[in-house]
Short mmCIF file of C-alpha atoms and ligand atoms in Angstrom, two decimals:
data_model
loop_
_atom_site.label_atom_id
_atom_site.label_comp_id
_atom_site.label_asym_id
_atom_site.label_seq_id
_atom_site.Cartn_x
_atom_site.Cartn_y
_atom_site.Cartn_z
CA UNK A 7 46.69 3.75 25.16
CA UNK A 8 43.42 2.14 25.47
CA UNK A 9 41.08 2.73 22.15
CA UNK A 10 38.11 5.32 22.34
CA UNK A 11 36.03 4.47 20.30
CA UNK A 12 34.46 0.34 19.70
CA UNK A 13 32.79 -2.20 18.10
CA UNK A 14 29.36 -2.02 19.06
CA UNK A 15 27.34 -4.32 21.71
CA UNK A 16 25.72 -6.42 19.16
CA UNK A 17 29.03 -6.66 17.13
CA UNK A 18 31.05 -8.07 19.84
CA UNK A 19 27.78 -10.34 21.23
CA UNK A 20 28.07 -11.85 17.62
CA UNK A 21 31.63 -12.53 17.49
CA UNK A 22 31.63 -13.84 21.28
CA UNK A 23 28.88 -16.33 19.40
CA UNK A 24 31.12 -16.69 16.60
CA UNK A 25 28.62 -15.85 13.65
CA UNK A 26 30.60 -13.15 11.88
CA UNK A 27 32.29 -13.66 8.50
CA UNK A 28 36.09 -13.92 8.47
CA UNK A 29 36.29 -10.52 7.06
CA UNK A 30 34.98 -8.89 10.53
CA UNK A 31 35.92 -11.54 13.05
CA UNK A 32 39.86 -10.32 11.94
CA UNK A 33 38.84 -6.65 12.65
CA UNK A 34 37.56 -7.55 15.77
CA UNK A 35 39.99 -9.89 17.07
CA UNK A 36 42.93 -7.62 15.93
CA UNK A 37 40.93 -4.82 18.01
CA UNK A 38 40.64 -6.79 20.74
CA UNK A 39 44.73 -7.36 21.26
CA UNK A 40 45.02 -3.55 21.34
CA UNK A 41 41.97 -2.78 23.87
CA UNK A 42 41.36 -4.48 27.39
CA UNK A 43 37.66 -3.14 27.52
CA UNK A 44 36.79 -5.17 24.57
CA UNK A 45 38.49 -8.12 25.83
CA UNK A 46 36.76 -8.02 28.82
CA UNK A 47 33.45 -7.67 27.35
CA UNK A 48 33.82 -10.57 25.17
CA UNK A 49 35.07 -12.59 28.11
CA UNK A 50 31.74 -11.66 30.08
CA UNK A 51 29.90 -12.38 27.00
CA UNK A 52 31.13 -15.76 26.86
CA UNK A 53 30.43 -16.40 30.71
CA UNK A 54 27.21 -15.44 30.11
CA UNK A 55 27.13 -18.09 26.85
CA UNK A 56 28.10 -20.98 29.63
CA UNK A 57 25.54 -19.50 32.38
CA UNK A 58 23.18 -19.98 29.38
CA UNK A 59 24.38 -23.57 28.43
CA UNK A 60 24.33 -24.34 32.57
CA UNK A 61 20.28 -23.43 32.64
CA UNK A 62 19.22 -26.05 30.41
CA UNK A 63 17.28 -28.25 31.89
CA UNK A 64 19.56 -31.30 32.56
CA UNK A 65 18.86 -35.06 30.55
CA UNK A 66 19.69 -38.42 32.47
CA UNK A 67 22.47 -39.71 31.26
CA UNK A 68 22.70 -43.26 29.73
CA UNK A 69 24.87 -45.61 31.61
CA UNK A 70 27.71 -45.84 28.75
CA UNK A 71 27.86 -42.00 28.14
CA UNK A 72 30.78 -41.59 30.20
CA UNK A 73 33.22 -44.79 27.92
CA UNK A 74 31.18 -43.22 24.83
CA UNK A 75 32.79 -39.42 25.35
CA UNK A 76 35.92 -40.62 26.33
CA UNK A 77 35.88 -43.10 22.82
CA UNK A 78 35.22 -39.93 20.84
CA UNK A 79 37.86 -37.90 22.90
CA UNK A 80 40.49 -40.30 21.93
CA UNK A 81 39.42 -40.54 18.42
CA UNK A 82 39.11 -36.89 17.90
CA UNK A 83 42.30 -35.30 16.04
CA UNK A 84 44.40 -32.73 18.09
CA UNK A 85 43.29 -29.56 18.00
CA UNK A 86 44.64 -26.14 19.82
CA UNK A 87 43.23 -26.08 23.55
CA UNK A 88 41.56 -22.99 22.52
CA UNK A 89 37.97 -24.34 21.59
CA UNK A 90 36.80 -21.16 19.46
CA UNK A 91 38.00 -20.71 15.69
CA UNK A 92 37.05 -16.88 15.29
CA UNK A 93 40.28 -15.32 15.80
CA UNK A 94 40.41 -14.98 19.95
CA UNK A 95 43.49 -13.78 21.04
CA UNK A 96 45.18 -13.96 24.67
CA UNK A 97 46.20 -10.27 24.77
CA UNK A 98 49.26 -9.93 23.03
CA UNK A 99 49.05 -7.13 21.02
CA UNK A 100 52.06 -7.13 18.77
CA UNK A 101 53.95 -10.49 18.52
CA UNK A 102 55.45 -11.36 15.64
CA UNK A 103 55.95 -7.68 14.13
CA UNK A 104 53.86 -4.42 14.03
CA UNK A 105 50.96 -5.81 13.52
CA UNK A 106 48.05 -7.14 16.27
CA UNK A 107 48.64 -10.55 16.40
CA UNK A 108 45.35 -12.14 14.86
CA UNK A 109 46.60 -9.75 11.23
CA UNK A 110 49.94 -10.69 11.22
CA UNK A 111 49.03 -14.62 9.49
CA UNK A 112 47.53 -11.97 6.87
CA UNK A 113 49.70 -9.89 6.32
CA UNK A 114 52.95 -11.81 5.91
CA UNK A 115 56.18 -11.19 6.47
CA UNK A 116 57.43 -8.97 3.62
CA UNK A 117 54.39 -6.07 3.73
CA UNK A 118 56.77 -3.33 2.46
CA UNK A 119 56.35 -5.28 -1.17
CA UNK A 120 52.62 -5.98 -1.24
CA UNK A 121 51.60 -2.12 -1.15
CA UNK A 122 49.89 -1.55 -4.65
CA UNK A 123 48.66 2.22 -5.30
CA UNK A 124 44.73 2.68 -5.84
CA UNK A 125 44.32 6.30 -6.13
CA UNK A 126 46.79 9.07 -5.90
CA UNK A 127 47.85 9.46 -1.74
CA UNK A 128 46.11 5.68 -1.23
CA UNK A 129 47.95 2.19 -1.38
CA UNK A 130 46.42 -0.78 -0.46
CA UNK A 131 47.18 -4.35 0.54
CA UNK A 132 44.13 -6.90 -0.03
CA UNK A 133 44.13 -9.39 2.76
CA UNK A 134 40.51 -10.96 1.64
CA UNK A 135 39.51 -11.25 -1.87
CA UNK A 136 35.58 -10.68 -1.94
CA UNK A 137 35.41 -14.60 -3.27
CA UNK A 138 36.14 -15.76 0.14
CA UNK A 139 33.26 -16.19 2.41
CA UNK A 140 31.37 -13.08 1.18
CA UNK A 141 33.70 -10.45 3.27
CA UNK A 142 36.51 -8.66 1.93
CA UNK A 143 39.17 -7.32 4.40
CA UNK A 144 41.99 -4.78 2.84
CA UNK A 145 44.49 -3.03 4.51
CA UNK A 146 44.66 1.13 3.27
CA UNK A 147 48.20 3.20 3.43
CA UNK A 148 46.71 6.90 3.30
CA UNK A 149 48.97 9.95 2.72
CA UNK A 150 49.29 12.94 4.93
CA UNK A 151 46.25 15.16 4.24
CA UNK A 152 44.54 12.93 1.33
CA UNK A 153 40.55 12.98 1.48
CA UNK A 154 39.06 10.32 0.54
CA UNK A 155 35.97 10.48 -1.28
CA UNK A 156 32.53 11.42 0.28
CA UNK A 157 30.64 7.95 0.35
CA UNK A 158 28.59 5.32 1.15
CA UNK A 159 28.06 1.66 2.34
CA UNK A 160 27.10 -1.25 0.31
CA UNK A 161 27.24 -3.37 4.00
CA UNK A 162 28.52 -3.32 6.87
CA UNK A 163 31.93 -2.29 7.32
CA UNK A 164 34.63 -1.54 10.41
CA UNK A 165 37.82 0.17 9.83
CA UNK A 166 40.37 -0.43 12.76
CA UNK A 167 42.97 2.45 12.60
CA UNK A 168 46.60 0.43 13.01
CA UNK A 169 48.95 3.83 12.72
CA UNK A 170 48.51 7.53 12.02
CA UNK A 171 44.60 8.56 12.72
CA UNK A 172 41.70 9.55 10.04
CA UNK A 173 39.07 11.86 10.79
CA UNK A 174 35.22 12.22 9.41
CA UNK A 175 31.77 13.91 10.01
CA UNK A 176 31.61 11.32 13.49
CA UNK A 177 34.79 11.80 15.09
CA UNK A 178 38.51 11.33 15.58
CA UNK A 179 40.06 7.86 14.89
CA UNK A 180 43.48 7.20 16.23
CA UNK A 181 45.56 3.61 16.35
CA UNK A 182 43.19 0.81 17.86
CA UNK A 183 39.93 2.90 17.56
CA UNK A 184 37.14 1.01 15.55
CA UNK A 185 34.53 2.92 13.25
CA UNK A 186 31.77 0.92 12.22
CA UNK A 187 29.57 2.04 9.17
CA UNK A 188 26.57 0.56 7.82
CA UNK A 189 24.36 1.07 4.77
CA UNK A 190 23.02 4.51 6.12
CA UNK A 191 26.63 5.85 6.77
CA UNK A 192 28.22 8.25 4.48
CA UNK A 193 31.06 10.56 5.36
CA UNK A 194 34.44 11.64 4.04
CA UNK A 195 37.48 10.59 5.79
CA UNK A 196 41.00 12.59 5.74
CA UNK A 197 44.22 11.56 6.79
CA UNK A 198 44.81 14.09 9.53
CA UNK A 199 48.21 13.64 10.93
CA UNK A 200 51.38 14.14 9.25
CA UNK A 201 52.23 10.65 8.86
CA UNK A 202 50.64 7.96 7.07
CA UNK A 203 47.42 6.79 8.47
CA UNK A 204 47.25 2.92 7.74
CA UNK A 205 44.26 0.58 8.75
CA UNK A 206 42.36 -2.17 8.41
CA UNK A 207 39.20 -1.93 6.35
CA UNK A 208 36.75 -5.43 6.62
CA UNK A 209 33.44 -5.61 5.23
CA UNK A 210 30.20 -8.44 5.03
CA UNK A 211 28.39 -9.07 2.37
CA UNK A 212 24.63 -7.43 2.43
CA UNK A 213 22.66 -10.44 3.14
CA UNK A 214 25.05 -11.82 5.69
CA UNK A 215 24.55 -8.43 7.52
CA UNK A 216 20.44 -8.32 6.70
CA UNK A 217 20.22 -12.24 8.05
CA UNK A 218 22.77 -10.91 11.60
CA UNK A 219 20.42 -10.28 14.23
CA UNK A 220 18.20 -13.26 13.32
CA UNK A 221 20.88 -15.80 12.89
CA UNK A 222 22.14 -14.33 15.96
CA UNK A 223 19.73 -15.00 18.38
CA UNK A 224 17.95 -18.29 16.81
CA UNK A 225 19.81 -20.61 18.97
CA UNK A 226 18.45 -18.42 22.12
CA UNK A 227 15.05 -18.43 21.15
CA UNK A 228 14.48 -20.95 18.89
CA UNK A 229 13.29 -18.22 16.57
ZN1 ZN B 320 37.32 -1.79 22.43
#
């Protein structure tokens, strides 16, 4: 069933550019194998990134460039065809277990151990220590009918609903529906089904989020 509710424009424009931490690239990317819209924006997005690259006004070349490349092509080490590093994925949602295929590397194979309780109805698996690039990304097991907290953000956050469904003040969050919070979001989430709601929770660190938009469009405009 295709999701309902998405990362917004400028959050999939900046992981089609690849400037978001590790921490929300995986929320994306794991999104994106469980929703075909997505995918498809992304994909225009990146068209658009070539159209871009194709409008530049073209340089002569110099008379060796063509034996230089090829030099540097053969010296190069192999890499995967796939030129981005940010987590893209092909489309396939679930191979290699339960999980979307850009979390499984994260998870692991033996999940069922890692579950540590946090509060009572709430477990939690931490994917991303905050240390690592300034994001943290967790993974949440909430009970039937728990409520969590009323609260706020410190940054910007996404929680991508993997089984069960949550609900809050904005909506109705089943599996593969996104819910992105920022510093001015508060709201109290419950576990509304009678099964165990688990998702993905991946947040930024302040300034990354603050510094987005500019780093985001500085190699368009030269800002
Ligand atoms: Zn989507």
């Amino acid at each position: 069933m295709t999701p309902k509710h998405h990362p917004s424009d400028a959050m999939l424009v900046a992981y089609g550019a690849g400037s978001l931490g590790e921490a929300l690239s995986l929320a994306v990317a794991a999104h994106l194998a469980l929703c075909p819209v997505c995918r498809r924006a992304v994909a225009d997005i990146d068209a658009l990134g070539g159209v871009l690259l194709d409008e530049l006004p073209p340089r002569p070349l110099e008379d060796d460039a063509l034996a230089r490349t090829l030099a540097r092509i053969d010296a190069a080490p192999d890499r995967p065809a796939h030129g981005h590093n940010h987590g893209h994925t092909d489309g396939h949602a679930t191979c290699g277990g339960p999980w979307p295929a850009p979390l499984a590397p994260y998870v692991g194979p033996a999940a069922e151990t890692r579950w540590q309780r946090l509060a009572p109805g709430v477990r939690r698996i931490s994917l991303l220590p905050r240390s690592r690039h300034g994001g943290t990304a967790q993974l949440l097991r909430i009970a039937p009918g728990t409520t969590l907290p009323h609260h706020g953000h410190g940054s910007l956050e996404l929680t991508l609903v993997l089984s069960g469904s949550f609900a809050d003040e904005f909506g109705r969050y089943a599996p593969g529906d996104i819910a992105e919070a920022d510093a001015a979001t508060r709201h109290q989430p419950i576990a509304d089904t009678d099964q165990d709601c688990v998702c993905l929770i991946a947040t930024d660190a302040p300034l990354r989020f603050t510094s987005l938009v500019s780093r985001l469009f500085q190699p368009l405009f030269g800002m």
